[in-house]
Short mmCIF file of N, CA and C in Angstrom, two decimals:
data_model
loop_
_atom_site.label_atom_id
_atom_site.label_comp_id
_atom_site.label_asym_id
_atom_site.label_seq_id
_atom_site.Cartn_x
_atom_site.Cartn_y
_atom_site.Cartn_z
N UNK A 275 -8.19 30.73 -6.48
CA UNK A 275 -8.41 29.30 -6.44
C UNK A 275 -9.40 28.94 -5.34
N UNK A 276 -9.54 29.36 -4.14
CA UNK A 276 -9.98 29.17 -3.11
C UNK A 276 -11.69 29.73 -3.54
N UNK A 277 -12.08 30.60 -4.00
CA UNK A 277 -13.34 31.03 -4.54
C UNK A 277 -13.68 30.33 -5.65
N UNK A 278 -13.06 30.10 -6.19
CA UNK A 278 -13.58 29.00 -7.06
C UNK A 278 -13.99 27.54 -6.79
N UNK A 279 -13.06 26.76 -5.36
CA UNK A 279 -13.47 26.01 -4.60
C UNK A 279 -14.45 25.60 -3.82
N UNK A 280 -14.90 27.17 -3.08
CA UNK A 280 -16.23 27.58 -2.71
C UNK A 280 -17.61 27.19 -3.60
N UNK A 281 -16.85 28.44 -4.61
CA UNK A 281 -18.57 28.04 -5.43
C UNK A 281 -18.58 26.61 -6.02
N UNK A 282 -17.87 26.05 -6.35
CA UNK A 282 -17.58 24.71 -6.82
C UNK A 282 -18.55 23.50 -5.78
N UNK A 283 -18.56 24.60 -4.67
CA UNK A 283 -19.04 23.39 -3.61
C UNK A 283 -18.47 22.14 -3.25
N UNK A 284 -16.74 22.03 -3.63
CA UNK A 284 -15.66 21.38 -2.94
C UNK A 284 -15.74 21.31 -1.55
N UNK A 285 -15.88 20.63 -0.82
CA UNK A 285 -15.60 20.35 1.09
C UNK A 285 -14.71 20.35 1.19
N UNK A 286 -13.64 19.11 0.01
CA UNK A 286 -12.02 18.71 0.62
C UNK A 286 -11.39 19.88 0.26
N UNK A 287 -10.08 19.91 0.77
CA UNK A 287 -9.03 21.31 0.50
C UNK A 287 -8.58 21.01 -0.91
N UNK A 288 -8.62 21.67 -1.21
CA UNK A 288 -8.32 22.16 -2.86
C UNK A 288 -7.07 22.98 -3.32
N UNK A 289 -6.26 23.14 -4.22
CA UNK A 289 -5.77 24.20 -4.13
C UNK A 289 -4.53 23.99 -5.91
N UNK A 290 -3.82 24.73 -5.98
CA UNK A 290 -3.16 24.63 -7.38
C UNK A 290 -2.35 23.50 -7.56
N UNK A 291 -1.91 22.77 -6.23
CA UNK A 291 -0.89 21.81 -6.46
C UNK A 291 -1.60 20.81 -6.35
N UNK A 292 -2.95 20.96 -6.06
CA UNK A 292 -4.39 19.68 -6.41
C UNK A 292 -4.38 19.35 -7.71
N UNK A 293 -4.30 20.12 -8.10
CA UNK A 293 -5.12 20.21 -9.57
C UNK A 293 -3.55 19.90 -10.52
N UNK A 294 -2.37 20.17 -10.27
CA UNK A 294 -1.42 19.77 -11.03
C UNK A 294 -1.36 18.18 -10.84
N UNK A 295 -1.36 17.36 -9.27
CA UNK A 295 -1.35 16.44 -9.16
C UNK A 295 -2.60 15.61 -9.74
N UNK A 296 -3.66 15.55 -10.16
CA UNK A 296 -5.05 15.43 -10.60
C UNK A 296 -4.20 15.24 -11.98
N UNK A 297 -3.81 16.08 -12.81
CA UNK A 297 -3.52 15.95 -13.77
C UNK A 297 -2.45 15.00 -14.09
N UNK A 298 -1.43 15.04 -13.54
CA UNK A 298 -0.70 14.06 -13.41
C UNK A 298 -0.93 12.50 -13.17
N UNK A 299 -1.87 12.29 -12.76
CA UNK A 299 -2.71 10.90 -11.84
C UNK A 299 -3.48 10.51 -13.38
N UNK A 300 -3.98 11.80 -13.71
CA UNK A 300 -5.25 11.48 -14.98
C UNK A 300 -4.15 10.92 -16.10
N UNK A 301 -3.11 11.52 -16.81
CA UNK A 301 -2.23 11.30 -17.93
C UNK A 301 -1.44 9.71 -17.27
N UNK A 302 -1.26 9.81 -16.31
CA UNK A 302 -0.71 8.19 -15.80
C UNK A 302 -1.59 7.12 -16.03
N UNK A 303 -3.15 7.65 -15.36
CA UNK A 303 -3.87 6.50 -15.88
C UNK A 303 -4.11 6.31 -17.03
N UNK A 304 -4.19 7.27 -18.38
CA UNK A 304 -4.00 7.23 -19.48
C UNK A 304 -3.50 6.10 -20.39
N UNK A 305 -2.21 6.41 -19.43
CA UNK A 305 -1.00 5.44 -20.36
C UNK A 305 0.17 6.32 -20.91
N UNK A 306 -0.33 7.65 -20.38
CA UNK A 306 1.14 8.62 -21.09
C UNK A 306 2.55 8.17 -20.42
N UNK A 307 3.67 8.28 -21.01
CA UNK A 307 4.73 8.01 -20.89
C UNK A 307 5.62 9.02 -19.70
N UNK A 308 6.24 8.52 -18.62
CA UNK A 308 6.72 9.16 -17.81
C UNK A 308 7.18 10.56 -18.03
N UNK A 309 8.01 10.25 -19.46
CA UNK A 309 9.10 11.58 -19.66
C UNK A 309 8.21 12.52 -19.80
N UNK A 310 7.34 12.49 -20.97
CA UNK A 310 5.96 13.38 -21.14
C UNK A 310 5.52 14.05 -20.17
N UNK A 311 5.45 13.46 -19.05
CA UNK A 311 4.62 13.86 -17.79
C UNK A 311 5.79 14.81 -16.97
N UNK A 312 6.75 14.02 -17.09
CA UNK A 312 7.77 14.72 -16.17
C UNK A 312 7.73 16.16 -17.06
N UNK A 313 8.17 16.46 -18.07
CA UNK A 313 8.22 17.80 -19.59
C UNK A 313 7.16 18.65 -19.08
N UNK A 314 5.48 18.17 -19.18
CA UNK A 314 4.67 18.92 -18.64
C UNK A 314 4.83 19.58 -17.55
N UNK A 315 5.23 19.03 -16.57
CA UNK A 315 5.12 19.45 -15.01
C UNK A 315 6.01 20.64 -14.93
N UNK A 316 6.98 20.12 -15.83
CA UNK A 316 8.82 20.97 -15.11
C UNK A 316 9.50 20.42 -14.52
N UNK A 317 9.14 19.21 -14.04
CA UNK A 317 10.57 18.39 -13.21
C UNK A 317 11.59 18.82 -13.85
N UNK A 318 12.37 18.68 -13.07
CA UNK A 318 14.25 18.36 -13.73
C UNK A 318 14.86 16.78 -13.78
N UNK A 319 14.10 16.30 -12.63
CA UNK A 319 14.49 15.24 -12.24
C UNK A 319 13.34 13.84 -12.14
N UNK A 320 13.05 12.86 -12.86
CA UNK A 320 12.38 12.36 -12.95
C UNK A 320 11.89 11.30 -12.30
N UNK A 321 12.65 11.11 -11.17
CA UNK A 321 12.43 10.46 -9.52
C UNK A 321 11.15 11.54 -9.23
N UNK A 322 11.21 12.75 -9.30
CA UNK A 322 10.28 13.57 -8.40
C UNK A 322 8.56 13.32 -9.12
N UNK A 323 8.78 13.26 -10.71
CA UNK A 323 7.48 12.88 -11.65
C UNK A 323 6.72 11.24 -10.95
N UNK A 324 7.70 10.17 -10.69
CA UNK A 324 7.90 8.97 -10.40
C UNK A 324 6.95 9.37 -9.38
N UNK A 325 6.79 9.65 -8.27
CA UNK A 325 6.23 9.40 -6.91
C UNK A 325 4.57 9.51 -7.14
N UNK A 326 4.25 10.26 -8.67
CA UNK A 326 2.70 10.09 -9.17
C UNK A 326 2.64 8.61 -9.05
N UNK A 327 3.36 7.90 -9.44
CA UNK A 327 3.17 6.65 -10.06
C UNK A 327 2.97 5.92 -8.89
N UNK A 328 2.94 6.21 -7.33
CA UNK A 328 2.58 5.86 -6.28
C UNK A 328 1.01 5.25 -6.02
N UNK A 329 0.60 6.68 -6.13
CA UNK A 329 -0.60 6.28 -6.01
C UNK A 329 -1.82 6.12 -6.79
N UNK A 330 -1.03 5.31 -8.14
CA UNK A 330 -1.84 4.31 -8.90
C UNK A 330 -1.88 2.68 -8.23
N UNK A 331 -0.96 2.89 -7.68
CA UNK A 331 -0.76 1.20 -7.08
C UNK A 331 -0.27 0.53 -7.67
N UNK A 332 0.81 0.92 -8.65
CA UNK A 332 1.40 0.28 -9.63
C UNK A 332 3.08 0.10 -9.98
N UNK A 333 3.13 1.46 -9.41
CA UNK A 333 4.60 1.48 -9.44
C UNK A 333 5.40 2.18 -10.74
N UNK A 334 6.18 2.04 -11.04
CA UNK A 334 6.29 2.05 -12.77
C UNK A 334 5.72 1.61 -13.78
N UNK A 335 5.13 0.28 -13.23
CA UNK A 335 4.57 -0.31 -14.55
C UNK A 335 3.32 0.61 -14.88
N UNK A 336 2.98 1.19 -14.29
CA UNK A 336 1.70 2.16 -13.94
C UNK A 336 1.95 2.79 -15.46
N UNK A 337 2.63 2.99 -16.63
CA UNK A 337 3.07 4.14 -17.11
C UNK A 337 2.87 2.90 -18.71
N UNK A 338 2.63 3.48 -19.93
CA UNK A 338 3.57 2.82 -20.72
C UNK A 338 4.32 3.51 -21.73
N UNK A 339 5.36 2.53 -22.26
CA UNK A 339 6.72 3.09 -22.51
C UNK A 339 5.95 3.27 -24.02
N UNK A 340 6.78 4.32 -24.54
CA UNK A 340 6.57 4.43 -26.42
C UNK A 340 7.16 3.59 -27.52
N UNK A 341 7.40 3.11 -26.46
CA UNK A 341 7.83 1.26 -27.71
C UNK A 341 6.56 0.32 -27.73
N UNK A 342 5.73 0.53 -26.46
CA UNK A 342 4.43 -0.60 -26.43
C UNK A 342 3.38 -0.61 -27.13
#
């Protein structure tokens, strides 16, 4: 990961739990549905998926449900 960062010509620190969170941030802004996100990741617990939803600035509503 770290050589790939390099040649990438990345400055900021980089690393595998970047790139899971990146993904997570990207499917939130989406509009994908929490549970979805939580399934992908592996949570068990979906408080821990929740704390993405931080730093959209949104909170929960950040997400939408599969009824909308």
């Amino acid at each position: 990961m770290q050589i790939a960062v390099r040649k990438a010509g990345i400055s900021q620190p980089a690393s595998c739990h970047t790139l899971r969170h990146c993904f997570a941030t990207h499917l939130l802004e989406k509009g994908y549905d929490i549970r979805t996100i939580q399934e992908l990741l592996g949570h068990s617990d979906v408080r821990t998926t929740m704390l993405y939803t931080h730093v959209l600035g949104k909170g929960a509503m950040g997400v939408k449900s599969p009824l909308d």
